[in-house]
């Protein structure tokens, strides 16, 4: 796709057509195109029944749509078995299911990075306190970049799980997950990847990465809110305990026994977010149509432009790597003398630019570096160069007028 083609995608997004502001908060949740909204409307208007239970025609339409979404996901992520895709609420639910489902024991070691989102940090902390697992973390430097030598030094036969982010939500740094996966497997460890920030912004080939479990959030990928995916290799899912059980997860239950349903059903307890599942298919089809390579290139182009525009702003400090190409659609920064929430509110009120501020659920990263959070702009395929210029011009004005 040419740059012009990328800019023309903007017409598919209702909030952009309506001029509702400049949205630079896609690392939190993305905007949705008409195609996704329409797919969900079609469900509510045409066949708003449950899937996988009733045998009437409306319900059968839903069951087929669910299967279609799993097939679309398998083809999007380059794997063969659609049943290996479990629908979750978000990455957090997938990561918790993985952490609690592996039946870890006292003394088992879990290796993460030292810059994880709380969703891949707090479950392990709780397992440390309840079960007695041990945590190890390779140290990332000032910029938060993954250090593979430090990672190797954490590994031995006591390591049962390696659970790392694919890309970071503060710095945008990307972990070489294929290499990590290979090393972890050499030690017999199970590999869990938090793909929340990477999956929306780059091609992800799950066969190549060879992770045992990969979680991501569909609401960061143009999809419906409250939708996520936990992918797992079949043999890994078959030995994983579900986090939540009940309706839909059971083969047969008597008064005192239960056999679980096969995967994926055993992980999808209760009625599901059918509109969300249907919208998920529309979202991955849209992303496929644009091309993940194009999306990756466009994010780089926009972030490089922003970094270039901000280079000489006095008192502005970027958080993360110096090379814009390593930022995966994320630009975190601080301005001397200003709290990040104040920067975010001023950007909104002065120019209608929406960014995020605070610690971005990555508290250990900030606390360990004695930094009180940051402002964070994050791009996606629908942002334009013009929007980036308005954002950076406004940041410059804020720094010059209100900064130290
Ligand atoms: C790296 C990373 N992991 C996990 C999450 C959690 O995602 P969710 O809130 O969709 O569960 C996020 C959300 O921003 C994230 O950026």
mmCIF file of C-alpha atoms and ligand atoms in Angstrom:
data_model
loop_
_atom_site.group_PDB
_atom_site.id
_atom_site.type_symbol
_atom_site.label_atom_id
_atom_site.label_comp_id
_atom_site.label_asym_id
_atom_site.label_seq_id
_atom_site.Cartn_x
_atom_site.Cartn_y
_atom_site.Cartn_z
ATOM 1 C CA UNK A 1 0.000 0.000 0.000
ATOM 2 C CA UNK A 2 1.214 3.496 -0.796
ATOM 3 C CA UNK A 3 1.218 6.270 1.802
ATOM 4 C CA UNK A 4 -1.838 7.672 0.054
ATOM 5 C CA UNK A 5 -3.644 4.347 0.406
ATOM 6 C CA UNK A 6 -2.858 4.383 4.116
ATOM 7 C CA UNK A 7 -4.286 7.883 4.502
ATOM 8 C CA UNK A 8 -7.401 6.833 2.586
ATOM 9 C CA UNK A 9 -8.207 4.153 5.198
ATOM 10 C CA UNK A 10 -9.258 6.979 7.505
ATOM 11 C CA UNK A 11 -12.618 7.172 5.774
ATOM 12 C CA UNK A 12 -13.544 3.762 7.242
ATOM 13 C CA UNK A 13 -13.443 5.040 10.831
ATOM 14 C CA UNK A 14 -16.603 6.809 12.073
ATOM 15 C CA UNK A 15 -14.903 8.819 14.838
ATOM 16 C CA UNK A 16 -12.427 10.196 12.282
ATOM 17 C CA UNK A 17 -15.187 11.030 9.779
ATOM 18 C CA UNK A 18 -17.064 12.857 12.511
ATOM 19 C CA UNK A 19 -13.939 14.802 13.509
ATOM 20 C CA UNK A 20 -14.078 13.669 17.123
ATOM 21 C CA UNK A 21 -10.441 14.450 17.829
ATOM 22 C CA UNK A 22 -6.981 13.083 17.195
ATOM 23 C CA UNK A 23 -6.774 9.634 18.707
ATOM 24 C CA UNK A 24 -3.269 8.718 19.856
ATOM 25 C CA UNK A 25 -4.232 6.184 22.512
ATOM 26 C CA UNK A 26 -4.324 2.998 20.448
ATOM 27 C CA UNK A 27 -1.948 1.126 22.755
ATOM 28 C CA UNK A 28 -4.871 1.213 25.174
ATOM 29 C CA UNK A 29 -7.683 0.448 22.740
ATOM 30 C CA UNK A 30 -7.963 1.045 19.016
ATOM 31 C CA UNK A 31 -10.699 2.713 16.996
ATOM 32 C CA UNK A 32 -12.978 0.431 14.969
ATOM 33 C CA UNK A 33 -13.757 0.599 11.259
ATOM 34 C CA UNK A 34 -17.287 0.400 9.830
ATOM 35 C CA UNK A 35 -16.661 -3.224 8.821
ATOM 36 C CA UNK A 36 -16.277 -4.329 12.453
ATOM 37 C CA UNK A 37 -19.225 -2.289 13.715
ATOM 38 C CA UNK A 38 -21.418 -3.582 10.872
ATOM 39 C CA UNK A 39 -20.514 -7.217 11.578
ATOM 40 C CA UNK A 40 -21.598 -6.821 15.192
ATOM 41 C CA UNK A 41 -24.798 -5.004 14.188
ATOM 42 C CA UNK A 42 -25.610 -7.871 11.813
ATOM 43 C CA UNK A 43 -25.371 -10.302 14.718
ATOM 44 C CA UNK A 44 -27.652 -8.243 16.965
ATOM 45 C CA UNK A 45 -30.139 -7.551 14.192
ATOM 46 C CA UNK A 46 -30.123 -10.908 12.407
ATOM 47 C CA UNK A 47 -29.178 -13.831 14.646
ATOM 48 C CA UNK A 48 -28.747 -12.695 18.269
ATOM 49 C CA UNK A 49 -28.738 -16.220 19.772
ATOM 50 C CA UNK A 50 -26.182 -18.281 21.680
ATOM 51 C CA UNK A 51 -23.611 -20.532 20.039
ATOM 52 C CA UNK A 52 -22.651 -24.152 20.680
ATOM 53 C CA UNK A 53 -25.775 -25.079 22.650
ATOM 54 C CA UNK A 54 -29.231 -24.821 21.059
ATOM 55 C CA UNK A 55 -29.819 -26.633 17.766
ATOM 56 C CA UNK A 56 -32.259 -24.161 16.167
ATOM 57 C CA UNK A 57 -31.293 -22.334 13.016
ATOM 58 C CA UNK A 58 -30.389 -19.002 14.598
ATOM 59 C CA UNK A 59 -28.074 -20.675 17.060
ATOM 60 C CA UNK A 60 -26.508 -22.782 14.316
ATOM 61 C CA UNK A 61 -25.687 -19.576 12.437
ATOM 62 C CA UNK A 62 -23.842 -18.343 15.548
ATOM 63 C CA UNK A 63 -21.974 -21.644 15.993
ATOM 64 C CA UNK A 64 -20.808 -21.488 12.370
ATOM 65 C CA UNK A 65 -19.731 -17.867 12.818
ATOM 66 C CA UNK A 66 -17.663 -18.841 15.889
ATOM 67 C CA UNK A 67 -15.890 -21.566 13.906
ATOM 68 C CA UNK A 68 -15.288 -19.100 11.083
ATOM 69 C CA UNK A 69 -13.634 -16.667 13.485
ATOM 70 C CA UNK A 70 -11.319 -19.351 14.847
ATOM 71 C CA UNK A 71 -10.355 -20.279 11.271
ATOM 72 C CA UNK A 72 -9.721 -16.608 10.447
ATOM 73 C CA UNK A 73 -7.456 -16.327 13.507
ATOM 74 C CA UNK A 74 -5.519 -19.465 12.575
ATOM 75 C CA UNK A 75 -4.861 -18.093 9.131
ATOM 76 C CA UNK A 76 -4.010 -14.592 10.467
ATOM 77 C CA UNK A 77 -1.419 -16.007 12.887
ATOM 78 C CA UNK A 78 -0.110 -18.681 10.506
ATOM 79 C CA UNK A 79 -1.128 -21.852 12.344
ATOM 80 C CA UNK A 80 -3.138 -24.901 11.262
ATOM 81 C CA UNK A 81 -5.482 -25.743 14.115
ATOM 82 C CA UNK A 82 -8.379 -23.280 14.700
ATOM 83 C CA UNK A 83 -9.352 -25.078 17.925
ATOM 84 C CA UNK A 84 -6.174 -23.787 19.534
ATOM 85 C CA UNK A 85 -7.641 -20.256 19.730
ATOM 86 C CA UNK A 86 -9.492 -19.593 22.984
ATOM 87 C CA UNK A 87 -11.695 -16.517 23.241
ATOM 88 C CA UNK A 88 -10.972 -14.438 26.325
ATOM 89 C CA UNK A 89 -11.986 -10.983 27.569
ATOM 90 C CA UNK A 90 -8.502 -9.612 26.995
ATOM 91 C CA UNK A 91 -4.800 -10.442 27.291
ATOM 92 C CA UNK A 92 -5.053 -10.268 31.068
ATOM 93 C CA UNK A 93 -7.513 -13.139 31.224
ATOM 94 C CA UNK A 94 -5.358 -15.263 28.911
ATOM 95 C CA UNK A 95 -2.200 -14.572 30.918
ATOM 96 C CA UNK A 96 -3.959 -15.427 34.193
ATOM 97 C CA UNK A 97 -5.350 -18.634 32.692
ATOM 98 C CA UNK A 98 -1.846 -19.628 31.615
ATOM 99 C CA UNK A 99 -0.197 -18.704 34.927
ATOM 100 C CA UNK A 100 -2.698 -20.458 37.162
ATOM 101 C CA UNK A 101 -3.341 -23.366 34.802
ATOM 102 C CA UNK A 102 0.170 -24.790 34.707
ATOM 103 C CA UNK A 103 0.029 -26.207 38.248
ATOM 104 C CA UNK A 104 3.399 -24.784 39.254
ATOM 105 C CA UNK A 105 4.981 -26.004 42.484
ATOM 106 C CA UNK A 106 7.143 -24.546 45.213
ATOM 107 C CA UNK A 107 10.633 -23.885 43.899
ATOM 108 C CA UNK A 108 9.625 -23.776 40.222
ATOM 109 C CA UNK A 109 11.240 -20.792 38.537
ATOM 110 C CA UNK A 110 9.444 -18.332 36.268
ATOM 111 C CA UNK A 111 11.498 -15.943 34.134
ATOM 112 C CA UNK A 112 9.926 -12.698 32.896
ATOM 113 C CA UNK A 113 11.475 -9.417 31.758
ATOM 114 C CA UNK A 114 11.873 -6.610 34.293
ATOM 115 C CA UNK A 115 9.466 -4.396 32.356
ATOM 116 C CA UNK A 116 6.279 -6.435 32.204
ATOM 117 C CA UNK A 117 2.767 -5.046 32.187
ATOM 118 C CA UNK A 118 1.035 -5.837 35.492
ATOM 119 C CA UNK A 119 -0.988 -8.504 33.668
ATOM 120 C CA UNK A 120 2.188 -10.560 33.231
ATOM 121 C CA UNK A 121 3.600 -9.594 36.607
ATOM 122 C CA UNK A 122 0.924 -9.672 39.315
ATOM 123 C CA UNK A 123 -0.237 -13.278 38.633
ATOM 124 C CA UNK A 124 3.370 -14.455 39.159
ATOM 125 C CA UNK A 125 3.699 -12.358 42.323
ATOM 126 C CA UNK A 126 0.581 -14.025 43.675
ATOM 127 C CA UNK A 127 1.902 -17.468 42.769
ATOM 128 C CA UNK A 128 5.141 -16.591 44.539
ATOM 129 C CA UNK A 129 3.148 -15.787 47.679
ATOM 130 C CA UNK A 130 0.638 -18.655 47.481
ATOM 131 C CA UNK A 131 2.704 -21.506 46.007
ATOM 132 C CA UNK A 132 6.310 -20.467 46.529
ATOM 133 C CA UNK A 133 7.468 -20.126 42.918
ATOM 134 C CA UNK A 134 10.674 -18.173 42.358
ATOM 135 C CA UNK A 135 10.932 -15.211 39.962
ATOM 136 C CA UNK A 136 13.952 -14.266 37.871
ATOM 137 C CA UNK A 137 14.248 -11.255 35.589
ATOM 138 C CA UNK A 138 16.969 -10.305 33.132
ATOM 139 C CA UNK A 139 17.852 -6.655 33.545
ATOM 140 C CA UNK A 140 17.050 -4.199 30.772
ATOM 141 C CA UNK A 141 19.108 -1.067 30.571
ATOM 142 C CA UNK A 142 18.083 2.575 30.843
ATOM 143 C CA UNK A 143 16.087 2.385 27.629
ATOM 144 C CA UNK A 144 14.232 -0.825 28.557
ATOM 145 C CA UNK A 145 15.758 -2.913 25.763
ATOM 146 C CA UNK A 146 15.814 -6.676 26.235
ATOM 147 C CA UNK A 147 19.253 -8.117 26.969
ATOM 148 C CA UNK A 148 19.550 -11.660 25.689
ATOM 149 C CA UNK A 149 22.803 -12.374 27.558
ATOM 150 C CA UNK A 150 21.188 -11.373 30.824
ATOM 151 C CA UNK A 151 18.208 -13.580 29.909
ATOM 152 C CA UNK A 152 20.498 -16.574 29.251
ATOM 153 C CA UNK A 153 22.100 -16.093 32.660
ATOM 154 C CA UNK A 154 18.655 -16.564 34.290
ATOM 155 C CA UNK A 155 18.136 -19.963 32.683
ATOM 156 C CA UNK A 156 18.714 -23.383 34.203
ATOM 157 C CA UNK A 157 16.733 -26.599 34.609
ATOM 158 C CA UNK A 158 14.660 -25.143 37.494
ATOM 159 C CA UNK A 159 13.017 -22.730 35.063
ATOM 160 C CA UNK A 160 9.577 -24.108 34.269
ATOM 161 C CA UNK A 161 8.102 -21.048 32.568
ATOM 162 C CA UNK A 162 9.436 -18.184 30.492
ATOM 163 C CA UNK A 163 6.726 -15.522 30.253
ATOM 164 C CA UNK A 164 7.736 -12.393 28.384
ATOM 165 C CA UNK A 165 6.101 -9.525 26.577
ATOM 166 C CA UNK A 166 6.470 -9.438 22.811
ATOM 167 C CA UNK A 167 6.511 -5.619 22.751
ATOM 168 C CA UNK A 168 6.525 -3.222 25.656
ATOM 169 C CA UNK A 169 3.675 -0.782 26.242
ATOM 170 C CA UNK A 170 5.868 2.026 27.620
ATOM 171 C CA UNK A 171 8.993 1.924 25.469
ATOM 172 C CA UNK A 172 7.763 -0.073 22.474
ATOM 173 C CA UNK A 173 10.873 -2.296 22.733
ATOM 174 C CA UNK A 174 10.371 -5.679 21.112
ATOM 175 C CA UNK A 175 11.716 -8.897 22.614
ATOM 176 C CA UNK A 176 13.263 -11.397 20.138
ATOM 177 C CA UNK A 177 10.634 -13.969 21.038
ATOM 178 C CA UNK A 178 11.735 -16.629 18.579
ATOM 179 C CA UNK A 179 15.239 -16.703 20.077
ATOM 180 C CA UNK A 180 13.802 -16.586 23.600
ATOM 181 C CA UNK A 181 11.481 -19.450 22.779
ATOM 182 C CA UNK A 182 14.336 -21.580 21.424
ATOM 183 C CA UNK A 183 16.502 -21.013 24.492
ATOM 184 C CA UNK A 184 13.597 -21.644 26.877
ATOM 185 C CA UNK A 185 12.682 -24.880 25.112
ATOM 186 C CA UNK A 186 16.284 -26.086 25.381
ATOM 187 C CA UNK A 187 15.764 -25.990 29.161
ATOM 188 C CA UNK A 188 12.341 -27.663 28.922
ATOM 189 C CA UNK A 189 10.426 -24.520 29.945
ATOM 190 C CA UNK A 190 6.927 -23.571 28.776
ATOM 191 C CA UNK A 191 6.916 -20.300 26.824
ATOM 192 C CA UNK A 192 4.150 -17.758 27.359
ATOM 193 C CA UNK A 193 4.152 -14.572 25.292
ATOM 194 C CA UNK A 194 2.194 -11.439 26.110
ATOM 195 C CA UNK A 195 1.416 -10.201 22.607
ATOM 196 C CA UNK A 196 -0.911 -7.365 23.641
ATOM 197 C CA UNK A 197 1.249 -4.628 22.050
ATOM 198 C CA UNK A 198 2.961 -6.577 19.289
ATOM 199 C CA UNK A 199 0.065 -8.391 17.622
ATOM 200 C CA UNK A 200 -1.672 -5.154 16.522
ATOM 201 C CA UNK A 201 1.488 -3.649 14.999
ATOM 202 C CA UNK A 202 3.559 -6.309 13.244
ATOM 203 C CA UNK A 203 3.177 -9.600 11.406
ATOM 204 C CA UNK A 204 3.058 -12.390 14.006
ATOM 205 C CA UNK A 205 3.780 -15.896 12.777
ATOM 206 C CA UNK A 206 3.020 -18.186 15.695
ATOM 207 C CA UNK A 207 4.466 -21.270 14.015
ATOM 208 C CA UNK A 208 7.771 -19.507 13.549
ATOM 209 C CA UNK A 209 7.864 -18.021 17.051
ATOM 210 C CA UNK A 210 7.015 -21.456 18.453
ATOM 211 C CA UNK A 211 5.559 -20.084 21.703
ATOM 212 C CA UNK A 212 3.488 -22.516 23.750
ATOM 213 C CA UNK A 213 0.945 -19.852 24.644
ATOM 214 C CA UNK A 214 0.413 -16.439 23.037
ATOM 215 C CA UNK A 215 -2.127 -13.936 24.394
ATOM 216 C CA UNK A 216 -3.369 -10.725 22.813
ATOM 217 C CA UNK A 217 -6.210 -8.204 23.005
ATOM 218 C CA UNK A 218 -8.498 -7.908 20.010
ATOM 219 C CA UNK A 219 -9.685 -4.475 21.208
ATOM 220 C CA UNK A 220 -6.195 -3.171 20.444
ATOM 221 C CA UNK A 221 -6.486 -4.638 16.912
ATOM 222 C CA UNK A 222 -9.560 -2.822 15.565
ATOM 223 C CA UNK A 223 -11.841 -5.372 17.225
ATOM 224 C CA UNK A 224 -14.676 -5.154 19.733
ATOM 225 C CA UNK A 225 -14.015 -4.100 23.299
ATOM 226 C CA UNK A 226 -13.657 -6.882 25.850
ATOM 227 C CA UNK A 227 -12.285 -9.406 23.349
ATOM 228 C CA UNK A 228 -8.990 -11.236 23.537
ATOM 229 C CA UNK A 229 -7.337 -14.420 22.392
ATOM 230 C CA UNK A 230 -5.291 -17.055 24.129
ATOM 231 C CA UNK A 231 -3.567 -19.260 21.561
ATOM 232 C CA UNK A 232 -1.956 -22.435 22.819
ATOM 233 C CA UNK A 233 -0.341 -25.466 21.244
ATOM 234 C CA UNK A 234 -2.822 -28.332 21.474
ATOM 235 C CA UNK A 235 -0.675 -30.438 23.820
ATOM 236 C CA UNK A 236 -0.142 -27.422 26.087
ATOM 237 C CA UNK A 237 -3.837 -26.517 26.229
ATOM 238 C CA UNK A 238 -4.655 -30.135 26.992
ATOM 239 C CA UNK A 239 -2.519 -30.055 30.145
ATOM 240 C CA UNK A 240 -3.633 -26.571 31.236
ATOM 241 C CA UNK A 241 -6.322 -26.212 33.929
ATOM 242 C CA UNK A 242 -9.102 -23.793 32.990
ATOM 243 C CA UNK A 243 -9.415 -20.739 35.236
ATOM 244 C CA UNK A 244 -13.194 -20.708 35.217
ATOM 245 C CA UNK A 245 -15.513 -23.695 34.731
ATOM 246 C CA UNK A 246 -19.257 -24.265 34.443
ATOM 247 C CA UNK A 247 -21.696 -24.179 31.544
ATOM 248 C CA UNK A 248 -20.153 -25.109 28.213
ATOM 249 C CA UNK A 249 -16.886 -26.446 29.675
ATOM 250 C CA UNK A 250 -18.066 -29.906 30.588
ATOM 251 C CA UNK A 251 -18.320 -33.278 28.820
ATOM 252 C CA UNK A 252 -20.414 -34.834 31.568
ATOM 253 C CA UNK A 253 -21.015 -33.879 35.200
ATOM 254 C CA UNK A 254 -22.687 -36.042 37.856
ATOM 255 C CA UNK A 255 -23.328 -35.122 41.532
ATOM 256 C CA UNK A 256 -19.733 -35.927 42.377
ATOM 257 C CA UNK A 257 -17.670 -36.028 39.193
ATOM 258 C CA UNK A 258 -16.943 -34.030 36.092
ATOM 259 C CA UNK A 259 -15.115 -34.609 32.834
ATOM 260 C CA UNK A 260 -14.038 -31.513 30.990
ATOM 261 C CA UNK A 261 -15.060 -30.842 27.395
ATOM 262 C CA UNK A 262 -12.305 -30.972 24.753
ATOM 263 C CA UNK A 263 -10.451 -27.782 23.848
ATOM 264 C CA UNK A 264 -11.395 -25.046 23.095
ATOM 265 C CA UNK A 265 -14.730 -25.393 24.933
ATOM 266 C CA UNK A 266 -13.247 -26.242 28.324
ATOM 267 C CA UNK A 267 -11.770 -22.736 28.509
ATOM 268 C CA UNK A 268 -14.874 -20.806 27.456
ATOM 269 C CA UNK A 269 -17.172 -20.945 30.465
ATOM 270 C CA UNK A 270 -20.729 -19.612 30.216
ATOM 271 C CA UNK A 271 -22.353 -17.754 27.349
ATOM 272 C CA UNK A 272 -19.806 -15.887 25.299
ATOM 273 C CA UNK A 273 -19.432 -12.454 23.743
ATOM 274 C CA UNK A 274 -20.853 -13.599 20.380
ATOM 275 C CA UNK A 275 -21.011 -10.129 18.865
ATOM 276 C CA UNK A 276 -17.392 -9.697 19.933
ATOM 277 C CA UNK A 277 -16.353 -12.994 18.364
ATOM 278 C CA UNK A 278 -18.058 -12.032 15.103
ATOM 279 C CA UNK A 279 -16.463 -8.566 15.193
ATOM 280 C CA UNK A 280 -13.091 -10.263 15.758
ATOM 281 C CA UNK A 281 -13.299 -11.960 12.374
ATOM 282 C CA UNK A 282 -14.088 -8.642 10.693
ATOM 283 C CA UNK A 283 -11.135 -7.042 12.499
ATOM 284 C CA UNK A 284 -8.556 -9.630 11.440
ATOM 285 C CA UNK A 285 -9.912 -9.551 7.892
ATOM 286 C CA UNK A 286 -9.493 -5.778 7.845
ATOM 287 C CA UNK A 287 -5.922 -6.053 9.175
ATOM 288 C CA UNK A 288 -5.144 -8.731 6.587
ATOM 289 C CA UNK A 289 -6.542 -6.524 3.828
ATOM 290 C CA UNK A 290 -4.294 -3.622 4.877
ATOM 291 C CA UNK A 291 -1.329 -5.946 5.474
ATOM 292 C CA UNK A 292 0.578 -6.176 8.749
ATOM 293 C CA UNK A 293 3.804 -5.199 6.944
ATOM 294 C CA UNK A 294 2.154 -1.976 5.830
ATOM 295 C CA UNK A 295 0.886 -1.300 9.334
ATOM 296 C CA UNK A 296 4.342 -1.850 10.823
ATOM 297 C CA UNK A 297 5.895 0.473 8.243
ATOM 298 C CA UNK A 298 3.273 3.183 8.809
ATOM 299 C CA UNK A 299 3.667 3.125 12.605
ATOM 300 C CA UNK A 300 7.437 3.518 12.134
ATOM 301 C CA UNK A 301 6.916 6.404 9.727
ATOM 302 C CA UNK A 302 4.601 8.225 12.148
ATOM 303 C CA UNK A 303 6.771 7.675 15.219
ATOM 304 C CA UNK A 304 9.932 8.738 13.337
ATOM 305 C CA UNK A 305 8.148 11.896 12.268
ATOM 306 C CA UNK A 306 7.074 12.624 15.852
ATOM 307 C CA UNK A 307 10.570 11.982 17.236
ATOM 308 C CA UNK A 308 12.096 14.213 14.557
ATOM 309 C CA UNK A 309 9.592 17.016 15.227
ATOM 310 C CA UNK A 310 10.255 16.906 18.972
ATOM 311 C CA UNK A 311 14.046 16.634 18.805
ATOM 312 C CA UNK A 312 14.816 20.219 19.852
ATOM 313 C CA UNK A 313 12.021 20.758 22.381
ATOM 314 C CA UNK A 314 13.694 21.959 25.592
ATOM 315 C CA UNK A 315 12.970 19.945 28.744
ATOM 316 C CA UNK A 316 11.392 17.042 26.835
ATOM 317 C CA UNK A 317 12.728 13.555 27.572
ATOM 318 C CA UNK A 318 11.763 10.433 25.678
ATOM 319 C CA UNK A 319 11.321 7.196 27.611
ATOM 320 C CA UNK A 320 12.679 4.175 25.734
ATOM 321 C CA UNK A 321 15.139 3.553 22.909
ATOM 322 C CA UNK A 322 16.692 6.382 20.893
ATOM 323 C CA UNK A 323 15.929 4.762 17.522
ATOM 324 C CA UNK A 324 12.305 5.543 16.500
ATOM 325 C CA UNK A 325 12.212 2.263 14.536
ATOM 326 C CA UNK A 326 12.326 0.329 17.813
ATOM 327 C CA UNK A 327 9.234 1.949 19.306
ATOM 328 C CA UNK A 328 6.414 -0.160 17.884
ATOM 329 C CA UNK A 329 3.931 2.706 17.559
ATOM 330 C CA UNK A 330 4.660 4.088 21.026
ATOM 331 C CA UNK A 331 6.124 7.417 22.102
ATOM 332 C CA UNK A 332 6.437 7.933 25.866
ATOM 333 C CA UNK A 333 7.840 11.199 27.162
ATOM 334 C CA UNK A 334 8.082 13.634 30.040
ATOM 335 C CA UNK A 335 8.462 17.387 30.155
ATOM 336 C CA UNK A 336 10.465 18.955 33.008
ATOM 337 C CA UNK A 337 8.186 20.623 35.525
ATOM 338 C CA UNK A 338 4.952 18.988 34.319
ATOM 339 C CA UNK A 339 3.002 15.954 35.540
ATOM 340 C CA UNK A 340 2.083 13.513 32.787
ATOM 341 C CA UNK A 341 -1.664 13.879 33.503
ATOM 342 C CA UNK A 342 -1.358 17.657 33.040
ATOM 343 C CA UNK A 343 0.343 17.155 29.668
ATOM 344 C CA UNK A 344 -2.454 14.797 28.591
ATOM 345 C CA UNK A 345 -5.215 17.160 29.683
ATOM 346 C CA UNK A 346 -3.593 20.133 27.969
ATOM 347 C CA UNK A 347 -3.158 18.223 24.710
ATOM 348 C CA UNK A 348 -6.833 17.345 24.773
ATOM 349 C CA UNK A 349 -8.131 20.795 25.679
ATOM 350 C CA UNK A 350 -5.748 22.746 23.402
ATOM 351 C CA UNK A 351 -5.895 20.552 20.266
ATOM 352 C CA UNK A 352 -8.231 17.627 20.823
ATOM 353 C CA UNK A 353 -5.282 15.220 20.970
ATOM 354 C CA UNK A 354 -6.010 12.159 23.103
ATOM 355 C CA UNK A 355 -3.050 10.404 24.683
ATOM 356 C CA UNK A 356 -2.554 8.346 27.846
ATOM 357 C CA UNK A 357 -0.663 9.381 30.992
ATOM 358 C CA UNK A 358 0.482 7.810 34.256
ATOM 359 C CA UNK A 359 2.229 4.489 34.789
ATOM 360 C CA UNK A 360 0.410 2.514 32.073
ATOM 361 C CA UNK A 361 -0.026 -0.563 34.333
ATOM 362 C CA UNK A 362 3.743 -0.997 34.204
ATOM 363 C CA UNK A 363 4.440 0.183 37.745
ATOM 364 C CA UNK A 364 7.635 -1.837 38.400
ATOM 365 C CA UNK A 365 9.272 -0.292 35.316
ATOM 366 C CA UNK A 366 8.723 3.251 36.629
ATOM 367 C CA UNK A 367 9.290 2.522 40.319
ATOM 368 C CA UNK A 368 12.634 0.799 39.588
ATOM 369 C CA UNK A 369 13.755 3.833 37.599
ATOM 370 C CA UNK A 370 12.386 6.364 40.106
ATOM 371 C CA UNK A 371 10.214 7.956 37.403
ATOM 372 C CA UNK A 372 6.705 9.082 38.220
ATOM 373 C CA UNK A 373 5.040 7.851 35.011
ATOM 374 C CA UNK A 374 5.005 9.448 31.572
ATOM 375 C CA UNK A 375 2.799 10.824 28.844
ATOM 376 C CA UNK A 376 2.304 8.273 26.042
ATOM 377 C CA UNK A 377 1.169 8.825 22.483
ATOM 378 C CA UNK A 378 0.502 5.674 20.482
ATOM 379 C CA UNK A 379 -0.245 5.435 16.781
ATOM 380 C CA UNK A 380 -2.089 3.045 14.506
ATOM 381 C CA UNK A 381 -2.883 2.582 10.859
ATOM 382 C CA UNK A 382 -5.547 5.333 10.812
ATOM 383 C CA UNK A 383 -3.339 8.165 12.075
ATOM 384 C CA UNK A 384 -2.039 10.687 9.582
ATOM 385 C CA UNK A 385 1.135 12.724 9.311
ATOM 386 C CA UNK A 386 -0.982 15.847 9.769
ATOM 387 C CA UNK A 387 -2.251 14.545 13.097
ATOM 388 C CA UNK A 388 1.313 13.855 14.245
ATOM 389 C CA UNK A 389 2.274 17.437 13.384
ATOM 390 C CA UNK A 390 -0.634 18.856 15.400
ATOM 391 C CA UNK A 391 0.358 16.625 18.326
ATOM 392 C CA UNK A 392 4.022 17.655 18.242
ATOM 393 C CA UNK A 393 3.260 21.374 17.694
ATOM 394 C CA UNK A 394 1.008 21.285 20.752
ATOM 395 C CA UNK A 395 3.614 19.440 22.847
ATOM 396 C CA UNK A 396 6.137 22.119 21.865
ATOM 397 C CA UNK A 397 3.727 24.895 22.923
ATOM 398 C CA UNK A 398 3.043 23.145 26.248
ATOM 399 C CA UNK A 399 6.764 22.692 26.973
ATOM 400 C CA UNK A 400 7.605 26.290 26.057
ATOM 401 C CA UNK A 401 4.686 27.837 27.956
ATOM 402 C CA UNK A 402 4.337 25.644 31.044
ATOM 403 C CA UNK A 403 7.545 23.538 31.313
ATOM 404 C CA UNK A 404 10.519 24.423 33.528
HETATM 405 C C1 LIG B 1 2.048 -5.255 27.094
HETATM 406 C C2 LIG B 1 0.658 -5.393 27.619
HETATM 407 N N1 LIG B 1 0.292 -6.529 28.208
HETATM 408 C C3 LIG B 1 -0.951 -6.728 28.671
HETATM 409 C C4 LIG B 1 -1.905 -5.753 28.580
HETATM 410 C C5 LIG B 1 -3.265 -6.015 29.103
HETATM 411 O O1 LIG B 1 -4.186 -5.940 28.093
HETATM 412 P P1 LIG B 1 -5.729 -6.001 28.426
HETATM 413 O O2 LIG B 1 -5.999 -4.818 29.321
HETATM 414 O O3 LIG B 1 -6.402 -5.911 27.130
HETATM 415 O O4 LIG B 1 -5.946 -7.261 29.156
HETATM 416 C C6 LIG B 1 -1.575 -4.533 27.980
HETATM 417 C C7 LIG B 1 -2.566 -3.448 27.888
HETATM 418 O O5 LIG B 1 -2.290 -2.332 27.614
HETATM 419 C C8 LIG B 1 -0.267 -4.354 27.494
HETATM 420 O O6 LIG B 1 0.096 -3.224 26.898
#
